[in-house]
CSV table of C-alpha atoms in Angstrom, one decimal:
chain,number,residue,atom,x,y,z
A,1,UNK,CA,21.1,-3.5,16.5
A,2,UNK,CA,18.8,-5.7,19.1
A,3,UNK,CA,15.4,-5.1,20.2
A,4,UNK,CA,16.5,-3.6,23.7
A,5,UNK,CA,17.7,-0.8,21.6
A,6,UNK,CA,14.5,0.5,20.4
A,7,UNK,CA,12.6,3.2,22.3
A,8,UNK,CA,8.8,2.6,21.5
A,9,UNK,CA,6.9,6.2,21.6
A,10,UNK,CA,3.2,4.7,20.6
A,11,UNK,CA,1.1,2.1,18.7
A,12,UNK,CA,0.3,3.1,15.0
A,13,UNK,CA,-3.1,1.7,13.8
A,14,UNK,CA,-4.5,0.3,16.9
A,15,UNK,CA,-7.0,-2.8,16.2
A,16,UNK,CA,-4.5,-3.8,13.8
A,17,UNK,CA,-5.1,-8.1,13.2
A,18,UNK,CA,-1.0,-8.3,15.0
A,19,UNK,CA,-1.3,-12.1,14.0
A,20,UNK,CA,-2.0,-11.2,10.0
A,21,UNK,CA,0.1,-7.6,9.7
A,22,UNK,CA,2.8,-7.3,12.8
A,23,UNK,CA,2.0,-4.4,15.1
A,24,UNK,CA,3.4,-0.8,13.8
A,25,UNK,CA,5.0,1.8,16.2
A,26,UNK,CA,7.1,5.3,15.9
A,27,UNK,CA,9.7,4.4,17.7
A,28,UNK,CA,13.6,5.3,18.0
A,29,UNK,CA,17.1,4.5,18.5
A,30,UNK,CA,17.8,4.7,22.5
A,31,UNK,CA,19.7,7.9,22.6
A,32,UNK,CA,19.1,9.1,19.0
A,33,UNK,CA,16.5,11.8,17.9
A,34,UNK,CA,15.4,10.6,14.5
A,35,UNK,CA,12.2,8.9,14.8
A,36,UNK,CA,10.8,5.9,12.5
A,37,UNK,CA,8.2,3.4,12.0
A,38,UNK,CA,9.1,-0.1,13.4
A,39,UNK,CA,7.0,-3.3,12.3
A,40,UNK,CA,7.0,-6.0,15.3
A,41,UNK,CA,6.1,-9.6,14.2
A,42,UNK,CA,6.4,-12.2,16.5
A,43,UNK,CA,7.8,-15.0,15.2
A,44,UNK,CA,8.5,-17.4,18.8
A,45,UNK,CA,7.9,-17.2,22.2
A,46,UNK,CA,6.8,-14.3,24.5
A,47,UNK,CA,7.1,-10.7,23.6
A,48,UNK,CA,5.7,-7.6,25.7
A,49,UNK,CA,4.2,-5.5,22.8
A,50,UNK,CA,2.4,-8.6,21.0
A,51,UNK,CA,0.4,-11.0,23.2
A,52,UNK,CA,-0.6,-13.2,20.2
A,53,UNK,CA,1.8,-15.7,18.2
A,54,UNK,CA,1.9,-15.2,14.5
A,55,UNK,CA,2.3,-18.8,12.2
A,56,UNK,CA,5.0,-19.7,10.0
A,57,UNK,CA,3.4,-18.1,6.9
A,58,UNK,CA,3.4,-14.8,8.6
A,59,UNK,CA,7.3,-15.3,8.9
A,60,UNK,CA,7.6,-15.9,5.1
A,61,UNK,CA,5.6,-12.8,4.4
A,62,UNK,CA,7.5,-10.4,6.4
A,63,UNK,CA,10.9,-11.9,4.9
A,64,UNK,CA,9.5,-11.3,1.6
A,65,UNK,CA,8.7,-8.0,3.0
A,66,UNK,CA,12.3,-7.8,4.2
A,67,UNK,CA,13.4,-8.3,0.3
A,68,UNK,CA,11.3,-6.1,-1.1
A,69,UNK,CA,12.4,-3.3,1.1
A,70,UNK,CA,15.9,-4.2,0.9
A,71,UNK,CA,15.9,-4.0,-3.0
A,72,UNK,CA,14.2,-0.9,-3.2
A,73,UNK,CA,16.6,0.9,-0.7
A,74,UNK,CA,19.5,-0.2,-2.8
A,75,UNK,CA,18.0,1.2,-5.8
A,76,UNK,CA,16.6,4.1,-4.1
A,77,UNK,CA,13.4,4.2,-6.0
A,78,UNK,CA,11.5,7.8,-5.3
A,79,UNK,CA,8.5,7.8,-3.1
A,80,UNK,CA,8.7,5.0,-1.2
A,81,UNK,CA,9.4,4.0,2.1
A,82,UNK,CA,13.3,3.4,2.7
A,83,UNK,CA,14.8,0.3,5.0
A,84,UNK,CA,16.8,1.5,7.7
A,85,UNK,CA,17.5,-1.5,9.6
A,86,UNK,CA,15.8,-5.3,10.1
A,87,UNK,CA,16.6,-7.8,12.3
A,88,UNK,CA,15.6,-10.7,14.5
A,89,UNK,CA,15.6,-12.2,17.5
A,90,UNK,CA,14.3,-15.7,19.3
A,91,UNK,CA,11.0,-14.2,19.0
A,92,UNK,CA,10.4,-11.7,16.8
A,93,UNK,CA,11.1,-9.7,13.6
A,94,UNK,CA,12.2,-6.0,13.4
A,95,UNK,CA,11.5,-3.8,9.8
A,96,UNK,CA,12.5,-0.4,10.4
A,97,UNK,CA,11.2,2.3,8.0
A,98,UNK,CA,11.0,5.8,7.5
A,99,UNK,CA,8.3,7.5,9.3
A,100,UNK,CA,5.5,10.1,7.9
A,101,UNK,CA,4.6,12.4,10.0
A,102,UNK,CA,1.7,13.7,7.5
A,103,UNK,CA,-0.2,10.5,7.8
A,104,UNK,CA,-2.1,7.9,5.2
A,105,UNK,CA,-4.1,9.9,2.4
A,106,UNK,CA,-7.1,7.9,3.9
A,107,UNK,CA,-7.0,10.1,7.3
A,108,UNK,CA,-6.1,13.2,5.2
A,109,UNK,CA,-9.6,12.8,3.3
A,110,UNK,CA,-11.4,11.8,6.1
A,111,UNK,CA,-9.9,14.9,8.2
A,112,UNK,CA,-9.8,17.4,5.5
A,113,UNK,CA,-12.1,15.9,2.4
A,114,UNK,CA,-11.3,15.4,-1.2
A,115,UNK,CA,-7.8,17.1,-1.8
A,116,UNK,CA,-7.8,19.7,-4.6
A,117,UNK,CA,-7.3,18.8,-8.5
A,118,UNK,CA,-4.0,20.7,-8.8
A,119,UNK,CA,-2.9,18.7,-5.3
A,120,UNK,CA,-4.0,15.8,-7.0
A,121,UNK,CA,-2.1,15.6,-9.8
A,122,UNK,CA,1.3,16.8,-7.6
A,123,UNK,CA,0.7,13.1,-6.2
A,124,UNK,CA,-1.0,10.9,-8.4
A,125,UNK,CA,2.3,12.0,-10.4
A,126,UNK,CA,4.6,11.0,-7.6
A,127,UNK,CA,2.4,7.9,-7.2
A,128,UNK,CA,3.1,7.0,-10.6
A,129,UNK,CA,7.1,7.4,-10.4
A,130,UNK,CA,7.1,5.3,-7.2
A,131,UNK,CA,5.0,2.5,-8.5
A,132,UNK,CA,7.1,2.8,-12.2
A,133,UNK,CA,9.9,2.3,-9.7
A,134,UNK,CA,8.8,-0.8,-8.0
A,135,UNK,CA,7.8,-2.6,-11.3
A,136,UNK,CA,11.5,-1.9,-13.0
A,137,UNK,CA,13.1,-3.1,-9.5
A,138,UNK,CA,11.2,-6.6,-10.0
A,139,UNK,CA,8.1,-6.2,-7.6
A,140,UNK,CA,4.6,-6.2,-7.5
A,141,UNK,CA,3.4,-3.8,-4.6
A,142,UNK,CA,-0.1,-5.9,-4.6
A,143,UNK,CA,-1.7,-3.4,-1.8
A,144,UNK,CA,-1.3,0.1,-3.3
A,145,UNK,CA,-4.2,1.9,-1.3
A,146,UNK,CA,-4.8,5.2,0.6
A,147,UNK,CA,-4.0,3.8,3.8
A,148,UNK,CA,-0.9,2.9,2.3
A,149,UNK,CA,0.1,6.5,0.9
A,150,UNK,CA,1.4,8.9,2.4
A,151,UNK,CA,1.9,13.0,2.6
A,152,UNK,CA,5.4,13.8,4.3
A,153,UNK,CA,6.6,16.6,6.2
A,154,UNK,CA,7.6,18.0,2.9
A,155,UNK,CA,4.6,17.8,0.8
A,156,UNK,CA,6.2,14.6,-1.1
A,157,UNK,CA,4.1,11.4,-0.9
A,158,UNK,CA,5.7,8.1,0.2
A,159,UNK,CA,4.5,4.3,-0.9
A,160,UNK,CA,4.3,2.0,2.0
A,161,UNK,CA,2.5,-1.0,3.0
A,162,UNK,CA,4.7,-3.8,1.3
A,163,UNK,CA,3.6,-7.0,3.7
A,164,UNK,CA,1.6,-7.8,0.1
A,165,UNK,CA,4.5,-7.8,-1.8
A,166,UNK,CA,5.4,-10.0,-4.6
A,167,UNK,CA,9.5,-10.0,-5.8
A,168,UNK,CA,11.2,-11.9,-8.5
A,169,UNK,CA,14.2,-12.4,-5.9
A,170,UNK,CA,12.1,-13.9,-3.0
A,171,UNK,CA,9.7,-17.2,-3.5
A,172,UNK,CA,6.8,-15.9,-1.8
A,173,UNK,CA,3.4,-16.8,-2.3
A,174,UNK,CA,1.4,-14.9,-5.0
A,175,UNK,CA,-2.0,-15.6,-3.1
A,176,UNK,CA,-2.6,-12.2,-0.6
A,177,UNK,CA,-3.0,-13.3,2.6
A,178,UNK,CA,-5.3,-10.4,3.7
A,179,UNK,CA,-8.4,-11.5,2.1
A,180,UNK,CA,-10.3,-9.6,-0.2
A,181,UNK,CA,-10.0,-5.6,0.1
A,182,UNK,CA,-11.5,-2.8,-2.2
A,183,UNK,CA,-8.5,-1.8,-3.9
A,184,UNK,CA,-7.7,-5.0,-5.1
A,185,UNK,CA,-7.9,-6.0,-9.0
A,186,UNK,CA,-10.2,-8.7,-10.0
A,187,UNK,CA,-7.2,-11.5,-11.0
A,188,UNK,CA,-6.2,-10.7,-7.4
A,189,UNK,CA,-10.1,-11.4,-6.1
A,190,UNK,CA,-10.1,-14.6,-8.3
A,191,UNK,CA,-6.9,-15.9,-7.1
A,192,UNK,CA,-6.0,-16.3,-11.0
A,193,UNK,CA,-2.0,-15.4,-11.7
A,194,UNK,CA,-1.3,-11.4,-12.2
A,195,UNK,CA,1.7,-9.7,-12.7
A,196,UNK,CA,2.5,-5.6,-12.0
A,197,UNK,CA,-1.0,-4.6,-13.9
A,198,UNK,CA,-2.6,-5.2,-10.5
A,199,UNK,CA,-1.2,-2.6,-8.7
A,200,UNK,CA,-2.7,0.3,-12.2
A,201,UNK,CA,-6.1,-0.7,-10.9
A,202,UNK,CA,-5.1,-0.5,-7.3
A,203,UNK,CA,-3.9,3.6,-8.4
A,204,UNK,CA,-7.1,3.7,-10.5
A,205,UNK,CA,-9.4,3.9,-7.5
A,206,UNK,CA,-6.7,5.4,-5.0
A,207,UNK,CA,-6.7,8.1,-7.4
A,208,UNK,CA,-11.0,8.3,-7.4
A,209,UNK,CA,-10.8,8.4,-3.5
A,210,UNK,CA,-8.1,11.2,-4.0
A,211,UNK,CA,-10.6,13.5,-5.9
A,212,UNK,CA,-13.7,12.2,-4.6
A,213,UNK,CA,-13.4,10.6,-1.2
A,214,UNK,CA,-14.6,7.4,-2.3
A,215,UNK,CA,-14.5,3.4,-3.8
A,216,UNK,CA,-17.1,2.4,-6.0
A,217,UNK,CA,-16.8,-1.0,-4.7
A,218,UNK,CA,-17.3,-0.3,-0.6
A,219,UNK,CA,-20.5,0.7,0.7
A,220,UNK,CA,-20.9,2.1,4.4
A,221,UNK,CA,-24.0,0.4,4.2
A,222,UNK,CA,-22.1,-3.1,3.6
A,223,UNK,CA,-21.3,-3.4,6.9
A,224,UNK,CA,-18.1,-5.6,7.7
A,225,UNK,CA,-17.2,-9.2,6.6
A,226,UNK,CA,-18.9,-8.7,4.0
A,227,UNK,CA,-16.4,-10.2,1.5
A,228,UNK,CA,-18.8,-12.3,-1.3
A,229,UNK,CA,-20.7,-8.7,-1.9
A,230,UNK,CA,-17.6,-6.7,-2.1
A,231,UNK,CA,-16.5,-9.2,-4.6
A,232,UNK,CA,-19.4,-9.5,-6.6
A,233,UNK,CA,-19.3,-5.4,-7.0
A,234,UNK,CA,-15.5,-5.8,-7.8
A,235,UNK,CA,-16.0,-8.5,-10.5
A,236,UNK,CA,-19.5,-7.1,-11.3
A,237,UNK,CA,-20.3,-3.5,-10.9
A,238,UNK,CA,-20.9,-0.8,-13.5
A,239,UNK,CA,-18.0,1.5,-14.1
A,240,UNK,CA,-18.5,4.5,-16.1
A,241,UNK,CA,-17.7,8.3,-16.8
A,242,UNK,CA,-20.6,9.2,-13.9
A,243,UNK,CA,-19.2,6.9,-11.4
A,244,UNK,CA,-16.6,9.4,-9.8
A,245,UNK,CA,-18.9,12.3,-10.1
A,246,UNK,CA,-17.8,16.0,-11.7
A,247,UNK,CA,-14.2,15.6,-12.0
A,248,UNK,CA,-12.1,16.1,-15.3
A,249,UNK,CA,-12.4,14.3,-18.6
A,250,UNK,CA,-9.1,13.1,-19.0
A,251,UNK,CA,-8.5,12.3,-15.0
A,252,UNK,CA,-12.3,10.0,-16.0
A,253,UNK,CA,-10.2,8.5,-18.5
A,254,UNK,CA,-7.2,7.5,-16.8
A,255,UNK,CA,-8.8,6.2,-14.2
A,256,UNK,CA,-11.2,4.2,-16.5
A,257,UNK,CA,-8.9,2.9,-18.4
A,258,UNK,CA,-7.1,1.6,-15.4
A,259,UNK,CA,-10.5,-0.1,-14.4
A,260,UNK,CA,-10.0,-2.0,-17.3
A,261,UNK,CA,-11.2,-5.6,-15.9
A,262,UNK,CA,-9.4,-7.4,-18.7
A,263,UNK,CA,-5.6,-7.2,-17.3
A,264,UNK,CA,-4.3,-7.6,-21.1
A,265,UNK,CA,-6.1,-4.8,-21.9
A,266,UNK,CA,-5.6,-2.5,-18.6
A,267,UNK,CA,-3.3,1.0,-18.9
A,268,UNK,CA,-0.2,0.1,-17.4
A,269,UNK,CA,3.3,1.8,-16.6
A,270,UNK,CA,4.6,4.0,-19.8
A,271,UNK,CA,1.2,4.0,-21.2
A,272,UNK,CA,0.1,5.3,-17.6
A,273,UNK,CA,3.2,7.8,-17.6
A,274,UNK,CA,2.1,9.1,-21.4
A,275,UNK,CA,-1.3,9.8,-20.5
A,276,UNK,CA,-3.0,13.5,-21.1
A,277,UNK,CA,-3.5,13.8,-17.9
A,278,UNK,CA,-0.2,14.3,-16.9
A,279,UNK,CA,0.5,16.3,-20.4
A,280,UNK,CA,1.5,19.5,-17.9
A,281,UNK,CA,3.7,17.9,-15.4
């Protein structure tokens, strides 16, 4: 496939940083009806959807990117986002992915509020086969996020979001490029070496925004670039049975226990998949 092939419909995520992340579009095959998300990063030269030019880490990460999607295709994890097709030309790189028509769970929230308890658990279970899924294919998602979730046509959520991504069969960088975000675990903040625990404190709080709509550790009132605060409160800030308001004990106590600042120590994988709180599912 080459890039004159593609018919771009519209920009996803405008205000996107093109030179840190690519730019994202639905987009198709000229002449075909399925529709997918296509991830531009230019790489050399001049192209007509992305007037700036990305450095020579930003190629790295979207290979790794590449590798990550390519492994978990092959081993068709559930509930994340397949590769379709990648390719490159003199001047940029192509990732072609599935596309979700539902949207991010961070839009659903914001459009529709906190999604009901018995929804809740429907995902946050399909969240946890996906991420199980990554971790026994050899990667480390290292972004897991709302804006990174999605609801599909079907009801079905879908992982996404894998520019972040750490795999055993691609020397990338461990160090996340994107700065510090509110989802991330403190190792992560620190810059100190992590392995797939950091993406159980990512689900923690996705799983608190799911029920309540919110991040302990981002403040409206914080304003942006903000990044000491934000790290302070992720390194520092109280965390307790109160924090994620009226919601159910044993939800509290998942997500507490993934909160658990000490990686050694946080709930991970089978221990995740055995708690009470998925008892019924």
């Amino acid at each position: 496939m080459a890039a004159h092939e593609i018919e771009y419909i519209r920009a996803l995520r405008k205000g996107i940083d093109t030179c840190k992340d690519g730019q994202l579009f639905i987009a198709r095959k000229r002449g075909d009806a399925d529709v997918f998300t296509v991830k531009v990063v230019r790489t050399h030269g001049r192209n007509p959807y992305l007037p700036m030019k990305c450095d020579g880490t930003i190629e790295s990460r979207v290979r790794a990117e590449q590798v990550a999607l390519k492994v978990l295709t092959e081993e068709r994890v559930p509930f994340v986002t397949q590769l379709h097709r990648s390719f490159h030309d003199q001047g940029s790189f192509y990732l072609m992915t599935d596309y979700c028509h539902g949207g991010d769970i961070q839009n659903r929230v914001a459009e529709f509020g906190p999604i009901p308890p018995e929804h809740a658990l429907f995902y946050a279970a399909e969240m946890v086969e996906g991420i199980c899924g990554i971790h026994a294919a050899g990667i480390i998602h290292r972004a897991i996020e709302p804006t990174n979730v999605f609801i599909c046509a079907d009801g079905h959520i879908m992982i996404a979001g894998f520019a972040s991504a750490h795999s055993e069969n691609f020397k990338a960088s461990r160090k996340v490029a994107s700065g510090i975000g509110p989802y991330q675990a403190p190792e992560l903040v620190l810059g100190w070496s992590q392995d797939s625990s950091v993406d159980w404190w990512s689900f923690g709080l996705t799983l608190g925004f799911l029920l309540t709509g919110m991040n302990p550790f981002e403040d409206e009132a914080d304003g942006v670039g903000r990044s000491s605060l934000l790290k302070s409160k992720i390194l520092h800030r109280c965390i307790g049975a109160g924090t994620f308001g009226q919601i159910d004990v044993t939800l509290v106590d998942l997500i507490l226990k993934c909160l658990e600042r000490n990686a050694a120590s946080r709930l991970k994988d089978e221990g995740v998949k055995r708690h009470a709180y998925f008892a019924d599912v």
